[in-house]
mmCIF file of C-alpha atoms in Angstrom:
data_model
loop_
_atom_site.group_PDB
_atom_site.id
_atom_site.type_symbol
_atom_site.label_atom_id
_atom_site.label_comp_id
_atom_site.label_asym_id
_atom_site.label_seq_id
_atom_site.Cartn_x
_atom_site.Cartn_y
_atom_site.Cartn_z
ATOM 1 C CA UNK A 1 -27.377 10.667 0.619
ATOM 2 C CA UNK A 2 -26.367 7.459 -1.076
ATOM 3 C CA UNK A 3 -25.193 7.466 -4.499
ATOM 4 C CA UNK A 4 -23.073 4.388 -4.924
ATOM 5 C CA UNK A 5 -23.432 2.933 -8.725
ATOM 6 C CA UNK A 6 -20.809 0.705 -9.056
ATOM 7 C CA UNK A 7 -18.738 -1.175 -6.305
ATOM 8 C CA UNK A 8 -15.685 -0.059 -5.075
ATOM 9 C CA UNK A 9 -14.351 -3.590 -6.596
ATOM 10 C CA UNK A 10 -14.581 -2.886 -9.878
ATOM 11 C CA UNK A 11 -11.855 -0.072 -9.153
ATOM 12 C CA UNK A 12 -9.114 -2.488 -10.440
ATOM 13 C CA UNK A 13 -6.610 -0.778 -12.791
ATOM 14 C CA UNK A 14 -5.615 -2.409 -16.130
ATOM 15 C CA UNK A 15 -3.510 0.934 -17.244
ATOM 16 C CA UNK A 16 -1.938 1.258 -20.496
ATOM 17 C CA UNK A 17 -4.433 -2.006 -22.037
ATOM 18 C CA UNK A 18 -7.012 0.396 -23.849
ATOM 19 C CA UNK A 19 -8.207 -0.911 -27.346
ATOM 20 C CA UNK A 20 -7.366 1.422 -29.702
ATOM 21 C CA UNK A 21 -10.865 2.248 -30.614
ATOM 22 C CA UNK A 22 -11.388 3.434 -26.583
ATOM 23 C CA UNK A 23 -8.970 6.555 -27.842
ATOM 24 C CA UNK A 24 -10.126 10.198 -28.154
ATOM 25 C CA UNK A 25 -7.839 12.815 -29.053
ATOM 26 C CA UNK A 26 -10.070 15.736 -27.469
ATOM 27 C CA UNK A 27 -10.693 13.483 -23.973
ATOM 28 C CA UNK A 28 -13.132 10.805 -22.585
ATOM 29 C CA UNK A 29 -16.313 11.205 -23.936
ATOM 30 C CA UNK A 30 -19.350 9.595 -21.104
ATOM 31 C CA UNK A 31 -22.553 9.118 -21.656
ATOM 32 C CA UNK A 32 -25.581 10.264 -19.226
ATOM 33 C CA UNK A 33 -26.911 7.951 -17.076
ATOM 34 C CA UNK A 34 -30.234 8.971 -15.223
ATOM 35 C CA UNK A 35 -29.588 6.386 -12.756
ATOM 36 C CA UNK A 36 -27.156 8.556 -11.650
ATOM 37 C CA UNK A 37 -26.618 11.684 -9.407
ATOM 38 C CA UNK A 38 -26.065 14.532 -12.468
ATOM 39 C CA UNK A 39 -22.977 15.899 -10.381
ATOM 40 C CA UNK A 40 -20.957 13.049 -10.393
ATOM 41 C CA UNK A 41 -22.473 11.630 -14.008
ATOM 42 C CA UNK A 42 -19.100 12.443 -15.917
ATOM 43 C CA UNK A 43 -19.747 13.186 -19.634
ATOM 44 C CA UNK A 44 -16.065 14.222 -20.416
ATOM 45 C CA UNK A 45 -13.104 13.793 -19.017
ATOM 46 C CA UNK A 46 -9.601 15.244 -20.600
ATOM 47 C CA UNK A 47 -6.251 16.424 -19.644
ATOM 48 C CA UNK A 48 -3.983 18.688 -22.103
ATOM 49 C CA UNK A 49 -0.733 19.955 -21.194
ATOM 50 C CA UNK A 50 1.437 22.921 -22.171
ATOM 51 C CA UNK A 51 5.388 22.322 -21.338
ATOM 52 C CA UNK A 52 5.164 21.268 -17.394
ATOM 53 C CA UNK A 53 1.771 22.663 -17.219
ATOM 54 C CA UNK A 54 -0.962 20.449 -17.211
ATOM 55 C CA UNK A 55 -4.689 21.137 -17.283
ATOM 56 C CA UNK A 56 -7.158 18.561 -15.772
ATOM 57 C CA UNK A 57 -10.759 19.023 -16.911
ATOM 58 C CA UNK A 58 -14.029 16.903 -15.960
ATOM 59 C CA UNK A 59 -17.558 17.947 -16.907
ATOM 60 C CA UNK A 60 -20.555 16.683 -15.549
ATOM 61 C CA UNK A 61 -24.017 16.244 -16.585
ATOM 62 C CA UNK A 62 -25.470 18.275 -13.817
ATOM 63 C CA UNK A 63 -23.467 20.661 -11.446
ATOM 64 C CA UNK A 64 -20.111 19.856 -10.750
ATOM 65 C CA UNK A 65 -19.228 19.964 -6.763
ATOM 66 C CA UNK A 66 -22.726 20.918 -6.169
ATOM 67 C CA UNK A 67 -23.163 18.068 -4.150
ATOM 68 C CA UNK A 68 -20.985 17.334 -1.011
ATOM 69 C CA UNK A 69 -20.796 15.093 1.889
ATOM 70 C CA UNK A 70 -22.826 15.996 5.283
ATOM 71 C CA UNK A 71 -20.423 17.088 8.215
ATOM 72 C CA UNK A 72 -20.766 13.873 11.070
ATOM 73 C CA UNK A 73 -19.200 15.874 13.503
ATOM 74 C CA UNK A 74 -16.612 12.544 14.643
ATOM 75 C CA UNK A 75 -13.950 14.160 13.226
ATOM 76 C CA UNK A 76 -11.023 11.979 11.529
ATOM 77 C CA UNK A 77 -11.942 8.767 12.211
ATOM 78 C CA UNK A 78 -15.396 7.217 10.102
ATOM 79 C CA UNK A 79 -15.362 10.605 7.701
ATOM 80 C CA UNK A 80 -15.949 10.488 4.135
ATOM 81 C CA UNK A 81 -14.461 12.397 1.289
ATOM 82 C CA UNK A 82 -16.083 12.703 -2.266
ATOM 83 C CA UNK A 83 -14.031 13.228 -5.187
ATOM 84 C CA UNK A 84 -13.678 13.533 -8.718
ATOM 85 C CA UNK A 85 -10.504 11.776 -9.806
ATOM 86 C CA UNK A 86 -7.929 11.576 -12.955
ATOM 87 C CA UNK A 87 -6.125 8.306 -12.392
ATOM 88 C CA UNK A 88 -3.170 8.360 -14.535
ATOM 89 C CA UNK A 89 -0.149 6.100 -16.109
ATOM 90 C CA UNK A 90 2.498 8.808 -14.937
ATOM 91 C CA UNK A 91 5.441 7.030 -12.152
ATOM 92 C CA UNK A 92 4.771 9.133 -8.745
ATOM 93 C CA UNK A 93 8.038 10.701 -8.820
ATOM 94 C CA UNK A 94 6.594 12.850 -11.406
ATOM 95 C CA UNK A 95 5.424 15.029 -8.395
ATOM 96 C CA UNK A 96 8.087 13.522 -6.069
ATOM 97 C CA UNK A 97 6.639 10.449 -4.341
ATOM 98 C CA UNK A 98 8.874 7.249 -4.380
ATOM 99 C CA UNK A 99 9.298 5.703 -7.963
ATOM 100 C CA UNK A 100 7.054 3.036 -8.758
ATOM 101 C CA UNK A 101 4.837 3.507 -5.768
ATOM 102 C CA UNK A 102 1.227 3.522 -7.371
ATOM 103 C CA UNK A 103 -1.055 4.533 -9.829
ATOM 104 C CA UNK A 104 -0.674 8.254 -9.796
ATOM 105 C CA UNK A 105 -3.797 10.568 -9.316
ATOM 106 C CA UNK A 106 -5.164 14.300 -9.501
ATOM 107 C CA UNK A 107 -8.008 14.567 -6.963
ATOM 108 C CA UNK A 108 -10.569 17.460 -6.090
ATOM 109 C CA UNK A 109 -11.909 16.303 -2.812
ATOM 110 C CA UNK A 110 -14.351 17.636 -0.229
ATOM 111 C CA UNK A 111 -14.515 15.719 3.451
ATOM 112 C CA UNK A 112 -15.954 18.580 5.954
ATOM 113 C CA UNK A 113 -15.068 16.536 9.388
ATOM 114 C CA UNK A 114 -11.213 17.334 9.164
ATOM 115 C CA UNK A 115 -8.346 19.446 7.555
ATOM 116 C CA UNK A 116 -5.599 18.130 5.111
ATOM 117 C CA UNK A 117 -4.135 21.237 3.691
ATOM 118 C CA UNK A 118 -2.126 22.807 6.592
ATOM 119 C CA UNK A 119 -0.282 25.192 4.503
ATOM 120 C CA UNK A 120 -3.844 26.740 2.520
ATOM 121 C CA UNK A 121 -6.218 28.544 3.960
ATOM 122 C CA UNK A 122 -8.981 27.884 1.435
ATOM 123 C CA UNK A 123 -11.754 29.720 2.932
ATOM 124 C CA UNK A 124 -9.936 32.917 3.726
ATOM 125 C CA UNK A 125 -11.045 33.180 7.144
ATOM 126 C CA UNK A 126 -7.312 33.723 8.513
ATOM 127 C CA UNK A 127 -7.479 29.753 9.707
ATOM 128 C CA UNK A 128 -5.579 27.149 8.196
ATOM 129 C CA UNK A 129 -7.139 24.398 9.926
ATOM 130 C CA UNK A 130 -11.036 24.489 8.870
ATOM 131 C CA UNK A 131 -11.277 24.009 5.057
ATOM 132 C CA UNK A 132 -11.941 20.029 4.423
ATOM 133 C CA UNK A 133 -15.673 21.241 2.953
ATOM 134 C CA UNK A 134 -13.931 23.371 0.825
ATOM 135 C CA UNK A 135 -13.360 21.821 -2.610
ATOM 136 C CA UNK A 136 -9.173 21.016 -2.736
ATOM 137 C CA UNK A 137 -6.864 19.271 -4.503
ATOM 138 C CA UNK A 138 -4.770 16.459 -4.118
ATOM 139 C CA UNK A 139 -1.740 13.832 -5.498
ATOM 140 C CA UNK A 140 -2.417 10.397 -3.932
ATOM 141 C CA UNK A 141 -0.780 7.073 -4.655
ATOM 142 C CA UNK A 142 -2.934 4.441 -4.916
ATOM 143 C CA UNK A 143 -2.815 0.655 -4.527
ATOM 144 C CA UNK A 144 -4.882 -2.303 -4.500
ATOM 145 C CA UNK A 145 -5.910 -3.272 -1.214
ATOM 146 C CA UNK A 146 -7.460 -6.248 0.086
ATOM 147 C CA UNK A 147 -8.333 -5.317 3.270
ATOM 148 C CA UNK A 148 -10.584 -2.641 1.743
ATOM 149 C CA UNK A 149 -12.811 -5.290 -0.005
ATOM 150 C CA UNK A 150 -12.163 -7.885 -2.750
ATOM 151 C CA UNK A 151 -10.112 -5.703 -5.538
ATOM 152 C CA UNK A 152 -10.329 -2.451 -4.118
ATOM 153 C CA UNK A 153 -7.812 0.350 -3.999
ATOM 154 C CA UNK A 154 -7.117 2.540 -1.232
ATOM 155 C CA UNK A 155 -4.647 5.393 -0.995
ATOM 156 C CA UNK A 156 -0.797 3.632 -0.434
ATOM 157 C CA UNK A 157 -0.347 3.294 3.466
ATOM 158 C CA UNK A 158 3.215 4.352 5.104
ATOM 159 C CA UNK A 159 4.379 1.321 7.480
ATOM 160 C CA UNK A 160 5.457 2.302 10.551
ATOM 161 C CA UNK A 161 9.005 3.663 10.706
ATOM 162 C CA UNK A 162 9.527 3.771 7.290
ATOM 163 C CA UNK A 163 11.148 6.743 5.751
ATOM 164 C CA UNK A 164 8.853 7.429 2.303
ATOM 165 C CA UNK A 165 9.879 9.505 -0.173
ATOM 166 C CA UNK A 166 7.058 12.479 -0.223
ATOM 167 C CA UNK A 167 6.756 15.959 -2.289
ATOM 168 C CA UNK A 168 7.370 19.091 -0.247
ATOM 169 C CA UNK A 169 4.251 19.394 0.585
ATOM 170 C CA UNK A 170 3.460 16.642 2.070
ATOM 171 C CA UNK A 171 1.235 17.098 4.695
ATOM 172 C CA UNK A 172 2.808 14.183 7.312
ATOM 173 C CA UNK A 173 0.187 12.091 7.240
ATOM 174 C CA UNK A 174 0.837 8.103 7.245
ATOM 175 C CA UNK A 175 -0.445 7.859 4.141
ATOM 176 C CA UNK A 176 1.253 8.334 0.025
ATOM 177 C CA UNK A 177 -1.122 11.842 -0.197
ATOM 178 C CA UNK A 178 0.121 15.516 -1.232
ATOM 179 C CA UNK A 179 -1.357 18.725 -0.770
ATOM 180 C CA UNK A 180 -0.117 21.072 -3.809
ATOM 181 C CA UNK A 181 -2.313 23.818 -3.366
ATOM 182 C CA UNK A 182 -3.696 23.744 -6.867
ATOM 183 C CA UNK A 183 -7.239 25.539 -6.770
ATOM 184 C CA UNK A 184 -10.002 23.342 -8.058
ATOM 185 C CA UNK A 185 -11.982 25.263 -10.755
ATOM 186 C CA UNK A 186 -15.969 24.976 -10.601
ATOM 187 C CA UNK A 187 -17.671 26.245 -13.501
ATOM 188 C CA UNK A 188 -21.326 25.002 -14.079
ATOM 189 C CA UNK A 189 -20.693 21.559 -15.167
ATOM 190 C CA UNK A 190 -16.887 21.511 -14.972
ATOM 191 C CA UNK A 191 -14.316 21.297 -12.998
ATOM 192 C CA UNK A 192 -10.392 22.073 -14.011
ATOM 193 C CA UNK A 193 -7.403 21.781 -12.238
ATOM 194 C CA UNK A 194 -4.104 23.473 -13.510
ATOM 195 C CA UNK A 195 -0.854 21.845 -12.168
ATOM 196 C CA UNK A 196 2.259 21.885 -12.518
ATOM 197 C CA UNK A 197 4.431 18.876 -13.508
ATOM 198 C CA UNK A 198 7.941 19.931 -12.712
ATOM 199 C CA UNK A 199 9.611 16.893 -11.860
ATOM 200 C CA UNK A 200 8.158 15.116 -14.586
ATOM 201 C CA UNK A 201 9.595 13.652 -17.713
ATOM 202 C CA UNK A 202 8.429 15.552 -20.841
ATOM 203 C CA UNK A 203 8.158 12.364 -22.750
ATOM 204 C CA UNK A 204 6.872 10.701 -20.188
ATOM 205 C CA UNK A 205 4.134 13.512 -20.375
ATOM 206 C CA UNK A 206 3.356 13.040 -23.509
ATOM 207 C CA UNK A 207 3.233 9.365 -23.580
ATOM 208 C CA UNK A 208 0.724 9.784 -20.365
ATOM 209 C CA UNK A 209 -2.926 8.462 -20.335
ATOM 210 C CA UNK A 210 -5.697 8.785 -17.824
ATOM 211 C CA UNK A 211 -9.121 8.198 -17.043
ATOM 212 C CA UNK A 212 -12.239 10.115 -15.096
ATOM 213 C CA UNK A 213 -13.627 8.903 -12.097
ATOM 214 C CA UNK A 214 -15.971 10.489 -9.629
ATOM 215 C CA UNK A 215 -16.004 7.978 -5.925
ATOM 216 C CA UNK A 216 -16.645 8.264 -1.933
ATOM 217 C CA UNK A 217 -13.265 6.885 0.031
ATOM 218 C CA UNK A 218 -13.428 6.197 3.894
ATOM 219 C CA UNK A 219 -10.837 7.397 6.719
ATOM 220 C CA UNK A 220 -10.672 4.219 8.997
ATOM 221 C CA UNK A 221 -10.167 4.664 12.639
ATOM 222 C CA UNK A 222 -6.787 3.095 12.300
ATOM 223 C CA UNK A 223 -3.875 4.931 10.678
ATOM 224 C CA UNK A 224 -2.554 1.687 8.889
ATOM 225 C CA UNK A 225 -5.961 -0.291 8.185
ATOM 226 C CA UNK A 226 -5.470 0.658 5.703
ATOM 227 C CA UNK A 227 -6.049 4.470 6.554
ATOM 228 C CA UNK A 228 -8.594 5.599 3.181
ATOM 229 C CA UNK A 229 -10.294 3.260 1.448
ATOM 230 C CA UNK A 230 -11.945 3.839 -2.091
ATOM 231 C CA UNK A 231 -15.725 2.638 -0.805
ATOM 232 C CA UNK A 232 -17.861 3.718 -4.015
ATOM 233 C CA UNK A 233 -17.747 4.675 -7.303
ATOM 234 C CA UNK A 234 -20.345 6.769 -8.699
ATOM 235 C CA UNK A 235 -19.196 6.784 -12.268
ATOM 236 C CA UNK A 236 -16.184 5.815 -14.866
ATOM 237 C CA UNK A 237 -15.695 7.986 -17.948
ATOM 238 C CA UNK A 238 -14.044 4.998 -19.545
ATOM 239 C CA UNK A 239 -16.940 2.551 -18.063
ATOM 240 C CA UNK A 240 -13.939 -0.131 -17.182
ATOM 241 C CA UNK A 241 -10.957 1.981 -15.884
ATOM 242 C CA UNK A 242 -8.882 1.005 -19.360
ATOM 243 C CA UNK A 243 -7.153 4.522 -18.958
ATOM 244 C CA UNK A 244 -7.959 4.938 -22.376
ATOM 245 C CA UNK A 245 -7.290 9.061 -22.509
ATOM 246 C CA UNK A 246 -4.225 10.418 -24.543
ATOM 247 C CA UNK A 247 -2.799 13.945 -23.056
ATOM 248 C CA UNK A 248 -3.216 16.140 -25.575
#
């Protein structure tokens, strides 16, 4: 099913340089596109926090996770995940990755052809191992990335032999991802998140902004080349990535 709107180059980053008049105290507000696939049309994106617990909410103008990538049977290398995003200004070590790493972001994800949450069993079926088609969560770093087209980003790649600086639950793959365990939250058009932020800076919190974004990323058959690449963008709550959202 092909549902690319926008290029993955146009996922270039200009956090904390929203006009003042791109502000909403109650979240992102998107309008409908018909152009679109309604699941991944974002009408509102918005992230509130209480103390070191943070809420991540997206609504869509049709169903959102509804729609999820077909199972190629290859396994790792070639698969795709689809996700709906919350890029954000916070420093990665707010969830213990390596300070100044990346641009920090919440992910719900869904990639059937492999696993990347040994510690859940998401499906309750006893096995750890199986769940990639079920809707998860993840922290990712990411950074712009030539080699993934002109301007695009792709999750931050671990060189060989380094030593990275990675959450607990890291999963040990090469790349700057986490695997909380934070149940995505599908509700008709929405989809919430609750996390916890306990590394984080209150202030720092507070001062946060973010964006919505709904894409497709690609595992390459190479660990470092680079490993995911952000491929397609399906929509922007902001419409230009200005991280224009104020955590309320």
């Amino acid at each position: 099913m092909k549902i690319l709107n926008t290029t993955a180059a146009a996922l270039i980053f200009v956090a904390g340089t929203a006009a003042a008049d791109d502000m909403h105290d109650h979240g992102i507000q998107s309008p409908t596109d018909a152009a679109k696939v309604a699941d991944f049309d974002i009408t509102a994106a918005k992230v509130s926090l209480n103390g070191r617990f943070a809420t991540f909410r997206m609504t869509a103008a049709g169903k959102a996770g509804n729609t999820t990538p077909e199972e190629t049977g290859n396994g790792v290398p070639g698969a795709t995940i689809w996700s709906y995003v919350w890029p954000t200004t916070l420093d990665p070590s707010a969830v213990g990755f390596g300070k100044g790493t990346g641009i920090l972001a919440l992910a719900a994800t869904n990639h059937p052809d492999f696993d990347d949450t040994p510690l859940f069993d998401e499906n309750i079926d006893g096995n750890t191992g199986n769940d990639g088609g079920q809707w998860h969560s993840h922290w990712v770093v990411l950074t712009p990335n030539e080699a993934c087209g002109p301007g695009a980003l792709a999750v931050r790649d671990v060189a060989e032999g380094a030593t990275p600086v990675m959450p607990a639950t890291w999963p040990g793959v090469p790349f700057y991802l986490d695997s909380p365990g934070f149940t995505p939250v599908f509700d008709g058009s929405e989809v919430t998140i609750n996390v916890v932020l306990a590394n984080a800076d209150i202030g720092a919190l507070k001062e946060a902004r973010y964006d919505g974004v709904t894409s497709a990323l690609r595992v390459d058959t190479d660990f470092h080349a680079p490993y995911v690449c952000v491929t397609d963008v399906f929509d922007v709550a902001s419409g230009n990535l200005s991280l224009p959202g104020k955590v309320e």
